[in-house]
């Protein structure tokens, strides 16, 4: 009656009872395990390798799987696996807002290459023209960014009055600097769509 059970008897009773669903109000029908036994069971369930190299390998594989899910989500727009910075309805609206219009900043890289090539030519007139183009492009980007900021803030306040809008405008401005086909998550709206 008061004797200690063998480990085989304990294992058989716990597996039988754990497989069956039970009412939370019902008594559990088995003795509470001692602390060291419970801790031992928790350690074995975690399946952490004892070898340091194996643990590192397992962590790298888990990271790779997570990053693969994120890459697929960035390409396809799946909200569940997007990185934290891209999640939520506010960020989705900001992406759609930026992608629905032409932006001067998205043409900065191709224009910069053209201006750089022009500045390398030995002609003084072309060098002066390239300097003028640099200033024009920078002024156009600043003006476009200011207009985008003002209009986007107005739209965000109107559409999401109770949401946290912190960082949304900076997110939009960083997205305008990327060329449309290189943006991640991929653009989901066509240009010219009214939002």
PDB file of C-alpha atoms in Angstrom:
ATOM      1  CA  UNK A   1       0.000   0.000   0.000  1.00  0.00           C
ATOM      2  CA  UNK A   2       2.720   2.496   0.917  1.00  0.00           C
ATOM      3  CA  UNK A   3       5.471   0.988  -1.146  1.00  0.00           C
ATOM      4  CA  UNK A   4       7.204   2.940  -3.889  1.00  0.00           C
ATOM      5  CA  UNK A   5       6.312   2.011  -7.463  1.00  0.00           C
ATOM      6  CA  UNK A   6       8.899   0.860  -9.918  1.00  0.00           C
ATOM      7  CA  UNK A   7       9.786   3.264 -12.755  1.00  0.00           C
ATOM      8  CA  UNK A   8       8.056   0.974 -15.275  1.00  0.00           C
ATOM      9  CA  UNK A   9       4.760   1.161 -13.374  1.00  0.00           C
ATOM     10  CA  UNK A  10       5.029   4.952 -13.107  1.00  0.00           C
ATOM     11  CA  UNK A  11       5.723   5.348 -16.826  1.00  0.00           C
ATOM     12  CA  UNK A  12       2.838   3.103 -17.827  1.00  0.00           C
ATOM     13  CA  UNK A  13       0.321   4.969 -15.632  1.00  0.00           C
ATOM     14  CA  UNK A  14       1.467   8.399 -16.828  1.00  0.00           C
ATOM     15  CA  UNK A  15       1.321   7.483 -20.508  1.00  0.00           C
ATOM     16  CA  UNK A  16      -2.147   5.970 -20.177  1.00  0.00           C
ATOM     17  CA  UNK A  17      -3.484   8.950 -18.282  1.00  0.00           C
ATOM     18  CA  UNK A  18      -1.822  11.620 -20.433  1.00  0.00           C
ATOM     19  CA  UNK A  19      -3.230  10.178 -23.651  1.00  0.00           C
ATOM     20  CA  UNK A  20      -6.818  10.484 -22.450  1.00  0.00           C
ATOM     21  CA  UNK A  21      -8.434  13.916 -22.335  1.00  0.00           C
ATOM     22  CA  UNK A  22      -9.705  14.711 -18.868  1.00  0.00           C
ATOM     23  CA  UNK A  23     -11.995  17.206 -17.287  1.00  0.00           C
ATOM     24  CA  UNK A  24      -9.961  20.023 -15.657  1.00  0.00           C
ATOM     25  CA  UNK A  25     -12.097  19.766 -12.512  1.00  0.00           C
ATOM     26  CA  UNK A  26     -11.557  16.010 -12.098  1.00  0.00           C
ATOM     27  CA  UNK A  27      -8.744  14.687  -9.901  1.00  0.00           C
ATOM     28  CA  UNK A  28      -5.689  13.699 -11.903  1.00  0.00           C
ATOM     29  CA  UNK A  29      -5.634  10.064 -10.709  1.00  0.00           C
ATOM     30  CA  UNK A  30      -1.884   9.815 -10.190  1.00  0.00           C
ATOM     31  CA  UNK A  31       0.545  11.064  -7.576  1.00  0.00           C
ATOM     32  CA  UNK A  32       2.301  14.363  -8.046  1.00  0.00           C
ATOM     33  CA  UNK A  33       5.846  13.706  -9.256  1.00  0.00           C
ATOM     34  CA  UNK A  34       8.739  14.756  -7.075  1.00  0.00           C
ATOM     35  CA  UNK A  35      10.511  17.935  -8.062  1.00  0.00           C
ATOM     36  CA  UNK A  36      13.653  16.266  -9.378  1.00  0.00           C
ATOM     37  CA  UNK A  37      11.560  13.844 -11.485  1.00  0.00           C
ATOM     38  CA  UNK A  38       9.495  16.700 -12.957  1.00  0.00           C
ATOM     39  CA  UNK A  39      12.641  18.678 -13.754  1.00  0.00           C
ATOM     40  CA  UNK A  40      14.181  15.634 -15.390  1.00  0.00           C
ATOM     41  CA  UNK A  41      11.093  15.130 -17.562  1.00  0.00           C
ATOM     42  CA  UNK A  42      11.151  18.784 -18.623  1.00  0.00           C
ATOM     43  CA  UNK A  43      14.813  18.529 -19.583  1.00  0.00           C
ATOM     44  CA  UNK A  44      14.293  15.456 -21.716  1.00  0.00           C
ATOM     45  CA  UNK A  45      11.281  16.977 -23.482  1.00  0.00           C
ATOM     46  CA  UNK A  46      13.273  20.015 -24.614  1.00  0.00           C
ATOM     47  CA  UNK A  47      15.469  17.792 -26.867  1.00  0.00           C
ATOM     48  CA  UNK A  48      18.467  20.066 -26.602  1.00  0.00           C
ATOM     49  CA  UNK A  49      21.603  18.277 -27.723  1.00  0.00           C
ATOM     50  CA  UNK A  50      24.310  17.890 -25.121  1.00  0.00           C
ATOM     51  CA  UNK A  51      27.006  18.505 -27.701  1.00  0.00           C
ATOM     52  CA  UNK A  52      27.746  22.190 -28.259  1.00  0.00           C
ATOM     53  CA  UNK A  53      28.313  21.753 -31.994  1.00  0.00           C
ATOM     54  CA  UNK A  54      25.039  19.895 -32.413  1.00  0.00           C
ATOM     55  CA  UNK A  55      23.182  22.600 -30.460  1.00  0.00           C
ATOM     56  CA  UNK A  56      24.673  25.291 -32.698  1.00  0.00           C
ATOM     57  CA  UNK A  57      23.770  23.323 -35.797  1.00  0.00           C
ATOM     58  CA  UNK A  58      20.190  22.879 -34.572  1.00  0.00           C
ATOM     59  CA  UNK A  59      19.906  26.620 -33.843  1.00  0.00           C
ATOM     60  CA  UNK A  60      21.264  27.507 -37.301  1.00  0.00           C
ATOM     61  CA  UNK A  61      18.787  25.172 -38.990  1.00  0.00           C
ATOM     62  CA  UNK A  62      15.913  26.720 -37.045  1.00  0.00           C
ATOM     63  CA  UNK A  63      17.118  30.205 -38.051  1.00  0.00           C
ATOM     64  CA  UNK A  64      17.395  29.137 -41.696  1.00  0.00           C
ATOM     65  CA  UNK A  65      13.856  27.762 -41.675  1.00  0.00           C
ATOM     66  CA  UNK A  66      12.538  30.987 -40.132  1.00  0.00           C
ATOM     67  CA  UNK A  67      14.428  33.136 -42.645  1.00  0.00           C
ATOM     68  CA  UNK A  68      13.122  31.012 -45.537  1.00  0.00           C
ATOM     69  CA  UNK A  69       9.563  31.609 -44.324  1.00  0.00           C
ATOM     70  CA  UNK A  70      10.266  35.334 -44.113  1.00  0.00           C
ATOM     71  CA  UNK A  71      11.722  35.421 -47.635  1.00  0.00           C
ATOM     72  CA  UNK A  72       8.661  33.653 -49.023  1.00  0.00           C
ATOM     73  CA  UNK A  73       6.412  36.059 -47.135  1.00  0.00           C
ATOM     74  CA  UNK A  74       8.334  39.072 -48.457  1.00  0.00           C
ATOM     75  CA  UNK A  75       7.981  37.782 -52.006  1.00  0.00           C
ATOM     76  CA  UNK A  76       4.335  36.783 -51.685  1.00  0.00           C
ATOM     77  CA  UNK A  77       3.033  39.256 -49.090  1.00  0.00           C
ATOM     78  CA  UNK A  78       1.908  36.667 -46.530  1.00  0.00           C
ATOM     79  CA  UNK A  79       1.233  38.731 -43.372  1.00  0.00           C
ATOM     80  CA  UNK A  80       1.809  35.846 -40.951  1.00  0.00           C
ATOM     81  CA  UNK A  81       5.517  35.423 -41.636  1.00  0.00           C
ATOM     82  CA  UNK A  82       6.554  38.993 -42.439  1.00  0.00           C
ATOM     83  CA  UNK A  83       9.263  40.537 -40.276  1.00  0.00           C
ATOM     84  CA  UNK A  84       7.996  42.654 -37.385  1.00  0.00           C
ATOM     85  CA  UNK A  85       8.851  45.927 -39.134  1.00  0.00           C
ATOM     86  CA  UNK A  86       6.522  45.042 -42.049  1.00  0.00           C
ATOM     87  CA  UNK A  87       3.555  43.648 -40.110  1.00  0.00           C
ATOM     88  CA  UNK A  88       0.208  45.261 -39.478  1.00  0.00           C
ATOM     89  CA  UNK A  89      -2.485  47.181 -41.330  1.00  0.00           C
ATOM     90  CA  UNK A  90      -0.691  50.526 -40.967  1.00  0.00           C
ATOM     91  CA  UNK A  91       2.476  49.259 -42.640  1.00  0.00           C
ATOM     92  CA  UNK A  92       0.442  47.564 -45.377  1.00  0.00           C
ATOM     93  CA  UNK A  93      -1.369  50.828 -46.115  1.00  0.00           C
ATOM     94  CA  UNK A  94       1.945  52.716 -46.169  1.00  0.00           C
ATOM     95  CA  UNK A  95       3.414  50.217 -48.644  1.00  0.00           C
ATOM     96  CA  UNK A  96       0.350  50.457 -50.884  1.00  0.00           C
ATOM     97  CA  UNK A  97       0.384  54.262 -50.643  1.00  0.00           C
ATOM     98  CA  UNK A  98       4.025  54.464 -51.720  1.00  0.00           C
ATOM     99  CA  UNK A  99       3.669  51.828 -54.442  1.00  0.00           C
ATOM    100  CA  UNK A 100       0.603  53.449 -56.007  1.00  0.00           C
ATOM    101  CA  UNK A 101       2.496  56.524 -57.270  1.00  0.00           C
ATOM    102  CA  UNK A 102       5.713  57.399 -59.074  1.00  0.00           C
ATOM    103  CA  UNK A 103       8.348  58.786 -56.713  1.00  0.00           C
ATOM    104  CA  UNK A 104      11.399  60.818 -57.670  1.00  0.00           C
ATOM    105  CA  UNK A 105      13.580  59.042 -55.112  1.00  0.00           C
ATOM    106  CA  UNK A 106      13.085  55.627 -56.722  1.00  0.00           C
ATOM    107  CA  UNK A 107      14.899  56.889 -59.831  1.00  0.00           C
ATOM    108  CA  UNK A 108      17.834  58.202 -57.804  1.00  0.00           C
ATOM    109  CA  UNK A 109      20.195  55.269 -58.453  1.00  0.00           C
ATOM    110  CA  UNK A 110      19.835  55.223 -62.264  1.00  0.00           C
ATOM    111  CA  UNK A 111      20.097  59.024 -62.356  1.00  0.00           C
ATOM    112  CA  UNK A 112      23.151  58.932 -60.100  1.00  0.00           C
ATOM    113  CA  UNK A 113      24.920  56.533 -62.476  1.00  0.00           C
ATOM    114  CA  UNK A 114      24.151  58.761 -65.465  1.00  0.00           C
ATOM    115  CA  UNK A 115      25.314  61.882 -63.633  1.00  0.00           C
ATOM    116  CA  UNK A 116      28.481  60.122 -62.447  1.00  0.00           C
ATOM    117  CA  UNK A 117      29.346  59.068 -66.005  1.00  0.00           C
ATOM    118  CA  UNK A 118      28.706  62.640 -67.203  1.00  0.00           C
ATOM    119  CA  UNK A 119      31.024  64.037 -64.538  1.00  0.00           C
ATOM    120  CA  UNK A 120      33.879  61.736 -65.661  1.00  0.00           C
ATOM    121  CA  UNK A 121      33.904  63.109 -69.192  1.00  0.00           C
ATOM    122  CA  UNK A 122      36.601  65.749 -69.676  1.00  0.00           C
ATOM    123  CA  UNK A 123      34.227  68.373 -71.088  1.00  0.00           C
ATOM    124  CA  UNK A 124      33.740  71.344 -68.758  1.00  0.00           C
ATOM    125  CA  UNK A 125      30.191  71.899 -69.958  1.00  0.00           C
ATOM    126  CA  UNK A 126      29.186  68.310 -69.157  1.00  0.00           C
ATOM    127  CA  UNK A 127      30.745  68.580 -65.700  1.00  0.00           C
ATOM    128  CA  UNK A 128      28.810  71.771 -65.010  1.00  0.00           C
ATOM    129  CA  UNK A 129      25.646  70.123 -66.308  1.00  0.00           C
ATOM    130  CA  UNK A 130      26.214  67.098 -64.079  1.00  0.00           C
ATOM    131  CA  UNK A 131      26.637  69.391 -61.041  1.00  0.00           C
ATOM    132  CA  UNK A 132      23.403  71.164 -61.923  1.00  0.00           C
ATOM    133  CA  UNK A 133      21.629  67.810 -62.361  1.00  0.00           C
ATOM    134  CA  UNK A 134      22.859  66.678 -58.907  1.00  0.00           C
ATOM    135  CA  UNK A 135      21.309  69.750 -57.319  1.00  0.00           C
ATOM    136  CA  UNK A 136      18.069  69.399 -59.277  1.00  0.00           C
ATOM    137  CA  UNK A 137      17.700  65.714 -58.363  1.00  0.00           C
ATOM    138  CA  UNK A 138      18.382  66.372 -54.666  1.00  0.00           C
ATOM    139  CA  UNK A 139      15.908  69.271 -54.554  1.00  0.00           C
ATOM    140  CA  UNK A 140      13.255  67.171 -56.336  1.00  0.00           C
ATOM    141  CA  UNK A 141      13.761  64.292 -53.887  1.00  0.00           C
ATOM    142  CA  UNK A 142      13.451  66.621 -50.883  1.00  0.00           C
ATOM    143  CA  UNK A 143      10.300  68.277 -52.272  1.00  0.00           C
ATOM    144  CA  UNK A 144       8.741  64.925 -53.142  1.00  0.00           C
ATOM    145  CA  UNK A 145       9.592  63.580 -49.675  1.00  0.00           C
ATOM    146  CA  UNK A 146       8.008  66.582 -47.951  1.00  0.00           C
ATOM    147  CA  UNK A 147       4.837  66.270 -50.048  1.00  0.00           C
ATOM    148  CA  UNK A 148       4.685  62.523 -49.404  1.00  0.00           C
ATOM    149  CA  UNK A 149       5.161  63.078 -45.662  1.00  0.00           C
ATOM    150  CA  UNK A 150       2.380  65.671 -45.399  1.00  0.00           C
ATOM    151  CA  UNK A 151      -0.152  63.738 -47.487  1.00  0.00           C
ATOM    152  CA  UNK A 152       0.657  60.392 -45.875  1.00  0.00           C
ATOM    153  CA  UNK A 153       0.308  61.778 -42.337  1.00  0.00           C
ATOM    154  CA  UNK A 154      -3.093  63.190 -43.251  1.00  0.00           C
ATOM    155  CA  UNK A 155      -4.229  59.834 -44.691  1.00  0.00           C
ATOM    156  CA  UNK A 156      -2.883  57.882 -41.706  1.00  0.00           C
ATOM    157  CA  UNK A 157      -4.654  60.122 -39.170  1.00  0.00           C
ATOM    158  CA  UNK A 158      -7.891  59.787 -41.127  1.00  0.00           C
ATOM    159  CA  UNK A 159      -7.747  55.992 -41.615  1.00  0.00           C
ATOM    160  CA  UNK A 160      -6.066  54.870 -38.385  1.00  0.00           C
ATOM    161  CA  UNK A 161      -7.001  57.354 -35.642  1.00  0.00           C
ATOM    162  CA  UNK A 162      -6.571  54.848 -32.799  1.00  0.00           C
ATOM    163  CA  UNK A 163      -3.447  53.004 -34.049  1.00  0.00           C
ATOM    164  CA  UNK A 164       0.179  53.640 -33.210  1.00  0.00           C
ATOM    165  CA  UNK A 165       1.597  55.495 -36.224  1.00  0.00           C
ATOM    166  CA  UNK A 166       5.125  55.818 -34.900  1.00  0.00           C
ATOM    167  CA  UNK A 167       7.733  55.159 -37.597  1.00  0.00           C
ATOM    168  CA  UNK A 168       5.220  54.831 -40.428  1.00  0.00           C
ATOM    169  CA  UNK A 169       6.391  57.941 -42.318  1.00  0.00           C
ATOM    170  CA  UNK A 170      10.060  56.963 -42.027  1.00  0.00           C
ATOM    171  CA  UNK A 171       9.108  53.498 -43.284  1.00  0.00           C
ATOM    172  CA  UNK A 172       7.424  55.123 -46.301  1.00  0.00           C
ATOM    173  CA  UNK A 173      10.385  57.373 -47.066  1.00  0.00           C
ATOM    174  CA  UNK A 174      12.807  54.443 -46.925  1.00  0.00           C
ATOM    175  CA  UNK A 175      10.536  52.538 -49.312  1.00  0.00           C
ATOM    176  CA  UNK A 176      10.498  55.456 -51.787  1.00  0.00           C
ATOM    177  CA  UNK A 177      14.292  55.256 -52.030  1.00  0.00           C
ATOM    178  CA  UNK A 178      14.125  51.688 -53.362  1.00  0.00           C
ATOM    179  CA  UNK A 179      13.466  50.959 -57.001  1.00  0.00           C
ATOM    180  CA  UNK A 180       9.996  49.468 -57.404  1.00  0.00           C
ATOM    181  CA  UNK A 181      11.047  46.025 -58.617  1.00  0.00           C
ATOM    182  CA  UNK A 182      13.583  45.664 -55.769  1.00  0.00           C
ATOM    183  CA  UNK A 183      11.152  46.544 -52.965  1.00  0.00           C
ATOM    184  CA  UNK A 184      10.419  43.954 -50.311  1.00  0.00           C
ATOM    185  CA  UNK A 185       7.643  43.041 -49.565  1.00  0.00           C
ATOM    186  CA  UNK A 186       6.761  43.102 -53.242  1.00  0.00           C
ATOM    187  CA  UNK A 187       4.333  45.822 -54.368  1.00  0.00           C
ATOM    188  CA  UNK A 188       0.738  44.561 -54.342  1.00  0.00           C
ATOM    189  CA  UNK A 189      -0.935  47.519 -56.081  1.00  0.00           C
ATOM    190  CA  UNK A 190      -0.489  48.969 -59.533  1.00  0.00           C
ATOM    191  CA  UNK A 191       0.531  52.529 -60.115  1.00  0.00           C
ATOM    192  CA  UNK A 192      -2.329  54.980 -60.391  1.00  0.00           C
ATOM    193  CA  UNK A 193      -4.625  53.139 -57.976  1.00  0.00           C
ATOM    194  CA  UNK A 194      -6.521  55.491 -55.643  1.00  0.00           C
ATOM    195  CA  UNK A 195      -6.274  54.562 -51.985  1.00  0.00           C
TER     196      UNK A 195
END
